[in-house]
Amino acid sequence: FEQLSSRTGGLTFPADITNDLALQKEFKSALASALDLETLADPDGSVQSGQTKEHAICVTESTQQMVFSVHWLARNSQAITIEVRPPTGATITAGTVDPNITYVSGEAYAGFVIRGARLAGNSGVGAWTLRVRGNVSTNYSYQTYAKDSLKIASHFTVPGILSQGILSFKVLDGVNYLNNLQVTANVTAPAASI
């Protein structure tokens, strides 16, 4: 499969079939890469029955779409209930009716895709909160992805101190967010900080 992938310009991803959560995370990572989504968060956790955990994610004004995804080990579609709270304070649940929100779920996963008016302009800028409530005790992983019109790439070398530094910005979809761009960089080397 790796040879087939490399010959056709594709990508391969590790697949640990002995670990359900790891396999699900790798699948989501591959899907995010294919859809040009940037991973904002990808940790593991555990939740007890009746316990609620919250995870904060920062959203910028150039974000066009957000994906919140939670996978768990218990083979029970009701094992975990999730909610998302945008900076406005509203609560988005599985029952929220909104053309800009899609809820998906299955035996061991649930998630939201949020786009449009919920993110347009400055309405979605700030800290979003993913709330995970355990209806049974189980391990879980959550991933948050963003589709952004602004892509940032960096390459810095610090052999002596700093021979070159490149920070590039690519604007997608013809939207210009660079009119008022401010960049603050802190480069830390073993012997110096710039």
mmCIF file of N, CA, C and O in Angstrom, residues 58-143:
data_model
loop_
_atom_site.group_PDB
_atom_site.id
_atom_site.type_symbol
_atom_site.label_atom_id
_atom_site.label_comp_id
_atom_site.label_asym_id
_atom_site.label_seq_id
_atom_site.Cartn_x
_atom_site.Cartn_y
_atom_site.Cartn_z
ATOM 1 N N CYS A 58 -9.466 27.695 20.657
ATOM 2 C CA CYS A 58 -9.481 29.089 20.207
ATOM 3 C C CYS A 58 -9.766 29.146 18.704
ATOM 4 O O CYS A 58 -9.170 28.414 17.925
ATOM 5 N N VAL A 59 -10.678 30.035 18.317
ATOM 6 C CA VAL A 59 -11.069 30.196 16.914
ATOM 7 C C VAL A 59 -10.753 31.617 16.471
ATOM 8 O O VAL A 59 -11.015 32.574 17.202
ATOM 9 N N THR A 60 -10.184 31.755 15.274
ATOM 10 C CA THR A 60 -9.808 33.068 14.751
ATOM 11 C C THR A 60 -10.825 33.560 13.732
ATOM 12 O O THR A 60 -11.688 32.804 13.280
ATOM 13 N N GLU A 61 -10.679 34.814 13.310
ATOM 14 C CA GLU A 61 -11.663 35.399 12.398
ATOM 15 C C GLU A 61 -11.560 34.867 10.972
ATOM 16 O O GLU A 61 -12.480 35.047 10.181
ATOM 17 N N SER A 62 -10.474 34.201 10.632
ATOM 18 C CA SER A 62 -10.360 33.645 9.280
ATOM 19 C C SER A 62 -10.859 32.207 9.191
ATOM 20 O O SER A 62 -10.839 31.607 8.122
ATOM 21 N N THR A 63 -11.344 31.645 10.315
ATOM 22 C CA THR A 63 -11.864 30.274 10.316
ATOM 23 C C THR A 63 -13.216 30.223 9.614
ATOM 24 O O THR A 63 -14.108 31.000 9.926
ATOM 25 N N GLN A 64 -13.357 29.299 8.668
ATOM 26 C CA GLN A 64 -14.582 29.178 7.884
ATOM 27 C C GLN A 64 -15.439 27.983 8.290
ATOM 28 O O GLN A 64 -16.624 27.955 8.032
ATOM 29 N N GLN A 65 -14.809 26.977 8.908
ATOM 30 C CA GLN A 65 -15.545 25.784 9.301
ATOM 31 C C GLN A 65 -14.824 25.125 10.463
ATOM 32 O O GLN A 65 -13.602 25.105 10.517
ATOM 33 N N MET A 66 -15.587 24.608 11.417
ATOM 34 C CA MET A 66 -15.033 23.895 12.575
ATOM 35 C C MET A 66 -15.622 22.490 12.624
ATOM 36 O O MET A 66 -16.805 22.298 12.335
ATOM 37 N N VAL A 67 -14.797 21.521 12.996
ATOM 38 C CA VAL A 67 -15.244 20.153 13.198
ATOM 39 C C VAL A 67 -14.851 19.741 14.613
ATOM 40 O O VAL A 67 -13.677 19.822 14.978
ATOM 41 N N PHE A 68 -15.832 19.335 15.416
ATOM 42 C CA PHE A 68 -15.600 18.815 16.765
ATOM 43 C C PHE A 68 -15.981 17.335 16.732
ATOM 44 O O PHE A 68 -17.114 17.001 16.414
ATOM 45 N N SER A 69 -15.039 16.461 17.057
ATOM 46 C CA SER A 69 -15.271 15.026 16.948
ATOM 47 C C SER A 69 -14.815 14.318 18.218
ATOM 48 O O SER A 69 -13.722 14.577 18.716
ATOM 49 N N VAL A 70 -15.656 13.431 18.755
ATOM 50 C CA VAL A 70 -15.321 12.666 19.954
ATOM 51 C C VAL A 70 -15.547 11.182 19.658
ATOM 52 O O VAL A 70 -16.581 10.802 19.130
ATOM 53 N N HIS A 71 -14.544 10.356 19.970
ATOM 54 C CA HIS A 71 -14.641 8.898 19.840
ATOM 55 C C HIS A 71 -14.435 8.282 21.210
ATOM 56 O O HIS A 71 -13.654 8.790 22.010
ATOM 57 N N TRP A 72 -15.119 7.164 21.489
ATOM 58 C CA TRP A 72 -14.950 6.495 22.778
ATOM 59 C C TRP A 72 -14.868 4.987 22.585
ATOM 60 O O TRP A 72 -15.208 4.455 21.526
ATOM 61 N N LEU A 73 -14.398 4.298 23.639
ATOM 62 C CA LEU A 73 -14.192 2.849 23.552
ATOM 63 C C LEU A 73 -15.451 2.042 23.821
ATOM 64 O O LEU A 73 -15.643 0.979 23.239
ATOM 65 N N ALA A 74 -16.314 2.512 24.710
ATOM 66 C CA ALA A 74 -17.534 1.761 25.042
ATOM 67 C C ALA A 74 -18.394 1.608 23.792
ATOM 68 O O ALA A 74 -18.650 2.576 23.086
ATOM 69 N N ARG A 75 -18.831 0.412 23.500
ATOM 70 C CA ARG A 75 -19.691 0.169 22.335
ATOM 71 C C ARG A 75 -21.132 0.467 22.719
ATOM 72 O O ARG A 75 -21.954 -0.426 22.924
ATOM 73 N N ASN A 76 -21.421 1.762 22.837
ATOM 74 C CA ASN A 76 -22.723 2.218 23.296
ATOM 75 C C ASN A 76 -22.921 3.621 22.742
ATOM 76 O O ASN A 76 -22.192 4.545 23.101
ATOM 77 N N SER A 77 -23.898 3.784 21.867
ATOM 78 C CA SER A 77 -24.099 5.088 21.216
ATOM 79 C C SER A 77 -24.467 6.191 22.205
ATOM 80 O O SER A 77 -24.354 7.368 21.883
ATOM 81 N N GLN A 78 -24.893 5.817 23.419
ATOM 82 C CA GLN A 78 -25.264 6.807 24.431
ATOM 83 C C GLN A 78 -24.188 6.960 25.507
ATOM 84 O O GLN A 78 -24.420 7.604 26.527
ATOM 85 N N ALA A 79 -23.004 6.390 25.298
ATOM 86 C CA ALA A 79 -21.954 6.408 26.327
ATOM 87 C C ALA A 79 -21.504 7.825 26.664
ATOM 88 O O ALA A 79 -21.201 8.134 27.812
ATOM 89 N N ILE A 80 -21.462 8.682 25.660
ATOM 90 C CA ILE A 80 -21.015 10.071 25.849
ATOM 91 C C ILE A 80 -21.982 11.006 25.142
ATOM 92 O O ILE A 80 -22.433 10.731 24.027
ATOM 93 N N THR A 81 -22.292 12.105 25.810
ATOM 94 C CA THR A 81 -23.085 13.179 25.215
ATOM 95 C C THR A 81 -22.173 14.387 25.059
ATOM 96 O O THR A 81 -21.423 14.719 25.987
ATOM 97 N N ILE A 82 -22.213 15.043 23.898
ATOM 98 C CA ILE A 82 -21.353 16.208 23.702
ATOM 99 C C ILE A 82 -22.176 17.455 23.407
ATOM 100 O O ILE A 82 -23.281 17.381 22.871
ATOM 101 N N GLU A 83 -21.601 18.590 23.812
ATOM 102 C CA GLU A 83 -22.152 19.912 23.515
ATOM 103 C C GLU A 83 -20.994 20.819 23.125
ATOM 104 O O GLU A 83 -19.860 20.577 23.518
ATOM 105 N N VAL A 84 -21.304 21.859 22.380
ATOM 106 C CA VAL A 84 -20.314 22.874 22.025
ATOM 107 C C VAL A 84 -20.869 24.228 22.425
ATOM 108 O O VAL A 84 -22.044 24.520 22.169
ATOM 109 N N ARG A 85 -20.027 25.032 23.057
ATOM 110 C CA ARG A 85 -20.428 26.396 23.431
ATOM 111 C C ARG A 85 -19.525 27.403 22.734
ATOM 112 O O ARG A 85 -18.332 27.463 23.003
ATOM 113 N N PRO A 86 -20.104 28.199 21.826
ATOM 114 C CA PRO A 86 -19.318 29.265 21.177
ATOM 115 C C PRO A 86 -19.104 30.427 22.140
ATOM 116 O O PRO A 86 -19.696 30.461 23.227
ATOM 117 N N PRO A 87 -18.268 31.399 21.766
ATOM 118 C CA PRO A 87 -18.011 32.551 22.633
ATOM 119 C C PRO A 87 -19.270 33.351 22.978
ATOM 120 O O PRO A 87 -19.293 34.063 23.973
ATOM 121 N N THR A 88 -20.323 33.215 22.174
ATOM 122 C CA THR A 88 -21.563 33.950 22.428
ATOM 123 C C THR A 88 -22.303 33.434 23.659
ATOM 124 O O THR A 88 -23.204 34.081 24.155
ATOM 125 N N GLY A 89 -21.932 32.222 24.125
ATOM 126 C CA GLY A 89 -22.564 31.654 25.310
ATOM 127 C C GLY A 89 -23.704 30.704 25.025
ATOM 128 O O GLY A 89 -24.183 30.017 25.909
ATOM 129 N N ALA A 90 -24.158 30.642 23.776
ATOM 130 C CA ALA A 90 -25.222 29.699 23.415
ATOM 131 C C ALA A 90 -24.696 28.270 23.553
ATOM 132 O O ALA A 90 -23.496 28.039 23.555
ATOM 133 N N THR A 91 -25.593 27.314 23.674
ATOM 134 C CA THR A 91 -25.192 25.911 23.747
ATOM 135 C C THR A 91 -25.692 25.175 22.515
ATOM 136 O O THR A 91 -26.871 25.247 22.173
ATOM 137 N N ILE A 92 -24.778 24.482 21.840
ATOM 138 C CA ILE A 92 -25.117 23.694 20.658
ATOM 139 C C ILE A 92 -25.170 22.235 21.090
ATOM 140 O O ILE A 92 -24.186 21.699 21.609
ATOM 141 N N THR A 93 -26.325 21.600 20.892
ATOM 142 C CA THR A 93 -26.509 20.198 21.272
ATOM 143 C C THR A 93 -26.940 19.397 20.052
ATOM 144 O O THR A 93 -27.169 19.953 18.964
ATOM 145 N N ALA A 94 -27.110 18.095 20.243
ATOM 146 C CA ALA A 94 -27.569 17.227 19.155
ATOM 147 C C ALA A 94 -28.935 17.668 18.636
ATOM 148 O O ALA A 94 -29.269 17.436 17.479
ATOM 149 N N GLY A 95 -29.721 18.316 19.469
ATOM 150 C CA GLY A 95 -31.057 18.740 19.074
ATOM 151 C C GLY A 95 -31.129 20.136 18.476
ATOM 152 O O GLY A 95 -32.205 20.595 18.089
ATOM 153 N N THR A 96 -29.998 20.843 18.384
ATOM 154 C CA THR A 96 -29.991 22.195 17.836
ATOM 155 C C THR A 96 -30.346 22.159 16.350
ATOM 156 O O THR A 96 -29.741 21.425 15.577
ATOM 157 N N VAL A 97 -31.339 22.965 15.976
ATOM 158 C CA VAL A 97 -31.761 23.043 14.576
ATOM 159 C C VAL A 97 -31.197 24.327 13.989
ATOM 160 O O VAL A 97 -31.556 25.428 14.404
ATOM 161 N N ASP A 98 -30.273 24.175 13.043
ATOM 162 C CA ASP A 98 -29.601 25.322 12.436
ATOM 163 C C ASP A 98 -28.979 24.831 11.126
ATOM 164 O O ASP A 98 -28.272 23.825 11.127
ATOM 165 N N PRO A 99 -29.221 25.534 10.005
ATOM 166 C CA PRO A 99 -28.649 25.078 8.735
ATOM 167 C C PRO A 99 -27.127 25.146 8.707
ATOM 168 O O PRO A 99 -26.500 24.545 7.833
ATOM 169 N N ASN A 100 -26.509 25.869 9.653
ATOM 170 C CA ASN A 100 -25.055 25.984 9.712
ATOM 171 C C ASN A 100 -24.417 24.944 10.624
ATOM 172 O O ASN A 100 -23.210 24.983 10.857
ATOM 173 N N ILE A 101 -25.223 24.031 11.166
ATOM 174 C CA ILE A 101 -24.714 23.019 12.091
ATOM 175 C C ILE A 101 -25.157 21.637 11.624
ATOM 176 O O ILE A 101 -26.326 21.413 11.336
ATOM 177 N N THR A 102 -24.200 20.712 11.551
ATOM 178 C CA THR A 102 -24.504 19.318 11.244
ATOM 179 C C THR A 102 -24.022 18.474 12.415
ATOM 180 O O THR A 102 -22.884 18.607 12.854
ATOM 181 N N TYR A 103 -24.895 17.618 12.927
ATOM 182 C CA TYR A 103 -24.541 16.696 14.006
ATOM 183 C C TYR A 103 -24.473 15.295 13.431
ATOM 184 O O TYR A 103 -25.363 14.879 12.691
ATOM 185 N N VAL A 104 -23.398 14.576 13.755
ATOM 186 C CA VAL A 104 -23.255 13.189 13.309
ATOM 187 C C VAL A 104 -22.939 12.324 14.520
ATOM 188 O O VAL A 104 -22.294 12.777 15.465
ATOM 189 N N SER A 105 -23.425 11.085 14.519
ATOM 190 C CA SER A 105 -23.136 10.195 15.644
ATOM 191 C C SER A 105 -23.253 8.749 15.196
ATOM 192 O O SER A 105 -23.832 8.440 14.154
ATOM 193 N N GLY A 106 -22.686 7.866 16.006
ATOM 194 C CA GLY A 106 -22.743 6.436 15.734
ATOM 195 C C GLY A 106 -22.537 5.671 17.027
ATOM 196 O O GLY A 106 -22.662 6.229 18.121
ATOM 197 N N GLU A 107 -22.189 4.404 16.910
ATOM 198 C CA GLU A 107 -22.057 3.541 18.075
ATOM 199 C C GLU A 107 -20.971 4.016 19.049
ATOM 200 O O GLU A 107 -21.120 3.872 20.246
ATOM 201 N N ALA A 108 -19.893 4.592 18.524
ATOM 202 C CA ALA A 108 -18.782 4.984 19.394
ATOM 203 C C ALA A 108 -18.204 6.348 19.019
ATOM 204 O O ALA A 108 -17.016 6.604 19.227
ATOM 205 N N TYR A 109 -19.030 7.240 18.471
ATOM 206 C CA TYR A 109 -18.542 8.576 18.133
ATOM 207 C C TYR A 109 -19.707 9.557 18.034
ATOM 208 O O TYR A 109 -20.863 9.172 17.864
ATOM 209 N N ALA A 110 -19.367 10.836 18.148
ATOM 210 C CA ALA A 110 -20.333 11.916 17.921
ATOM 211 C C ALA A 110 -19.541 13.159 17.538
ATOM 212 O O ALA A 110 -18.373 13.296 17.908
ATOM 213 N N GLY A 111 -20.172 14.053 16.797
ATOM 214 C CA GLY A 111 -19.458 15.262 16.409
ATOM 215 C C GLY A 111 -20.349 16.302 15.771
ATOM 216 O O GLY A 111 -21.509 16.040 15.428
ATOM 217 N N PHE A 112 -19.789 17.498 15.658
ATOM 218 C CA PHE A 112 -20.470 18.627 15.027
ATOM 219 C C PHE A 112 -19.595 19.188 13.921
ATOM 220 O O PHE A 112 -18.375 19.262 14.060
ATOM 221 N N VAL A 113 -20.226 19.638 12.828
ATOM 222 C CA VAL A 113 -19.584 20.453 11.814
ATOM 223 C C VAL A 113 -20.304 21.796 11.865
ATOM 224 O O VAL A 113 -21.534 21.851 11.734
ATOM 225 N N ILE A 114 -19.534 22.865 12.077
ATOM 226 C CA ILE A 114 -20.121 24.196 12.248
ATOM 227 C C ILE A 114 -19.506 25.126 11.204
ATOM 228 O O ILE A 114 -18.293 25.155 11.020
ATOM 229 N N ARG A 115 -20.356 25.890 10.525
ATOM 230 C CA ARG A 115 -19.881 26.756 9.443
ATOM 231 C C ARG A 115 -20.833 27.937 9.282
ATOM 232 O O ARG A 115 -21.761 28.109 10.060
ATOM 233 N N GLY A 116 -20.619 28.716 8.249
ATOM 234 C CA GLY A 116 -21.542 29.784 7.886
ATOM 235 C C GLY A 116 -21.647 30.890 8.911
ATOM 236 O O GLY A 116 -20.653 31.359 9.458
ATOM 237 N N ALA A 117 -22.876 31.293 9.200
ATOM 238 C CA ALA A 117 -23.141 32.450 10.056
ATOM 239 C C ALA A 117 -22.585 32.273 11.463
ATOM 240 O O ALA A 117 -22.307 33.259 12.143
ATOM 241 N N ARG A 118 -22.423 31.035 11.921
ATOM 242 C CA ARG A 118 -21.874 30.802 13.264
ATOM 243 C C ARG A 118 -20.416 31.229 13.361
ATOM 244 O O ARG A 118 -19.899 31.454 14.443
ATOM 245 N N LEU A 119 -19.727 31.319 12.210
ATOM 246 C CA LEU A 119 -18.311 31.681 12.197
ATOM 247 C C LEU A 119 -18.038 32.963 11.424
ATOM 248 O O LEU A 119 -16.971 33.540 11.565
ATOM 249 N N ALA A 120 -18.971 33.404 10.585
ATOM 250 C CA ALA A 120 -18.730 34.546 9.702
ATOM 251 C C ALA A 120 -18.407 35.813 10.485
ATOM 252 O O ALA A 120 -18.936 36.054 11.559
ATOM 253 N N GLY A 121 -17.503 36.627 9.895
ATOM 254 C CA GLY A 121 -17.113 37.877 10.552
ATOM 255 C C GLY A 121 -16.442 37.598 11.879
ATOM 256 O O GLY A 121 -15.551 36.774 11.980
ATOM 257 N N ASN A 122 -16.902 38.270 12.913
ATOM 258 C CA ASN A 122 -16.323 38.067 14.241
ATOM 259 C C ASN A 122 -17.235 37.277 15.165
ATOM 260 O O ASN A 122 -16.946 37.139 16.348
ATOM 261 N N SER A 123 -18.338 36.733 14.636
ATOM 262 C CA SER A 123 -19.307 36.070 15.506
ATOM 263 C C SER A 123 -18.755 34.823 16.184
ATOM 264 O O SER A 123 -19.213 34.437 17.252
ATOM 265 N N GLY A 124 -17.744 34.176 15.565
ATOM 266 C CA GLY A 124 -17.208 32.964 16.171
ATOM 267 C C GLY A 124 -15.827 33.119 16.768
ATOM 268 O O GLY A 124 -15.228 32.151 17.223
ATOM 269 N N VAL A 125 -15.292 34.336 16.776
ATOM 270 C CA VAL A 125 -13.929 34.551 17.260
ATOM 271 C C VAL A 125 -13.867 34.436 18.772
ATOM 272 O O VAL A 125 -14.672 35.025 19.488
ATOM 273 N N GLY A 126 -12.915 33.649 19.249
ATOM 274 C CA GLY A 126 -12.719 33.514 20.688
ATOM 275 C C GLY A 126 -12.636 32.065 21.107
ATOM 276 O O GLY A 126 -12.396 31.173 20.294
ATOM 277 N N ALA A 127 -12.834 31.826 22.391
ATOM 278 C CA ALA A 127 -12.711 30.476 22.946
ATOM 279 C C ALA A 127 -14.034 29.724 22.838
ATOM 280 O O ALA A 127 -15.049 30.164 23.368
ATOM 281 N N TRP A 128 -14.020 28.602 22.150
ATOM 282 C CA TRP A 128 -15.139 27.680 22.078
ATOM 283 C C TRP A 128 -14.886 26.589 23.107
ATOM 284 O O TRP A 128 -13.741 26.259 23.399
ATOM 285 N N THR A 129 -15.939 26.011 23.640
ATOM 286 C CA THR A 129 -15.791 24.957 24.643
ATOM 287 C C THR A 129 -16.519 23.701 24.186
ATOM 288 O O THR A 129 -17.701 23.753 23.845
ATOM 289 N N LEU A 130 -15.787 22.588 24.187
ATOM 290 C CA LEU A 130 -16.380 21.277 23.915
ATOM 291 C C LEU A 130 -16.642 20.624 25.266
ATOM 292 O O LEU A 130 -15.723 20.457 26.065
ATOM 293 N N ARG A 131 -17.910 20.299 25.544
ATOM 294 C CA ARG A 131 -18.284 19.639 26.803
ATOM 295 C C ARG A 131 -18.571 18.169 26.531
ATOM 296 O O ARG A 131 -19.369 17.831 25.664
ATOM 297 N N VAL A 132 -17.889 17.315 27.272
ATOM 298 C CA VAL A 132 -18.023 15.864 27.139
ATOM 299 C C VAL A 132 -18.619 15.333 28.432
ATOM 300 O O VAL A 132 -18.029 15.485 29.498
ATOM 301 N N ARG A 133 -19.799 14.728 28.343
ATOM 302 C CA ARG A 133 -20.445 14.160 29.536
ATOM 303 C C ARG A 133 -20.489 12.648 29.410
ATOM 304 O O ARG A 133 -20.977 12.105 28.424
ATOM 305 N N GLY A 134 -19.975 11.962 30.429
ATOM 306 C CA GLY A 134 -19.983 10.514 30.433
ATOM 307 C C GLY A 134 -21.287 9.968 30.984
ATOM 308 O O GLY A 134 -21.673 10.284 32.105
ATOM 309 N N ASN A 135 -21.976 9.171 30.203
ATOM 310 C CA ASN A 135 -23.162 8.464 30.683
ATOM 311 C C ASN A 135 -22.778 7.081 31.198
ATOM 312 O O ASN A 135 -23.534 6.451 31.922
ATOM 313 N N VAL A 136 -21.606 6.609 30.764
ATOM 314 C CA VAL A 136 -20.947 5.430 31.317
ATOM 315 C C VAL A 136 -19.462 5.788 31.418
ATOM 316 O O VAL A 136 -19.011 6.751 30.807
ATOM 317 N N SER A 137 -18.700 5.040 32.184
ATOM 318 C CA SER A 137 -17.261 5.292 32.291
ATOM 319 C C SER A 137 -16.562 4.718 31.062
ATOM 320 O O SER A 137 -16.764 3.554 30.712
ATOM 321 N N THR A 138 -15.748 5.551 30.403
ATOM 322 C CA THR A 138 -15.050 5.092 29.202
ATOM 323 C C THR A 138 -13.879 6.002 28.885
ATOM 324 O O THR A 138 -13.841 7.162 29.315
ATOM 325 N N ASN A 139 -12.918 5.496 28.133
ATOM 326 C CA ASN A 139 -11.845 6.314 27.579
ATOM 327 C C ASN A 139 -12.354 6.949 26.294
ATOM 328 O O ASN A 139 -13.200 6.380 25.605
ATOM 329 N N TYR A 140 -11.820 8.124 25.983
ATOM 330 C CA TYR A 140 -12.243 8.803 24.765
ATOM 331 C C TYR A 140 -11.090 9.623 24.206
ATOM 332 O O TYR A 140 -10.099 9.889 24.880
ATOM 333 N N SER A 141 -11.240 10.033 22.974
ATOM 334 C CA SER A 141 -10.326 11.003 22.370
ATOM 335 C C SER A 141 -11.195 12.033 21.666
ATOM 336 O O SER A 141 -12.295 11.725 21.216
ATOM 337 N N TYR A 142 -10.705 13.258 21.624
ATOM 338 C CA TYR A 142 -11.449 14.270 20.879
ATOM 339 C C TYR A 142 -10.503 14.985 19.928
ATOM 340 O O TYR A 142 -9.324 15.143 20.209
ATOM 341 N N GLN A 143 -11.038 15.358 18.797
ATOM 342 C CA GLN A 143 -10.279 16.093 17.796
ATOM 343 C C GLN A 143 -11.070 17.335 17.397
ATOM 344 O O GLN A 143 -12.286 17.278 17.296
#
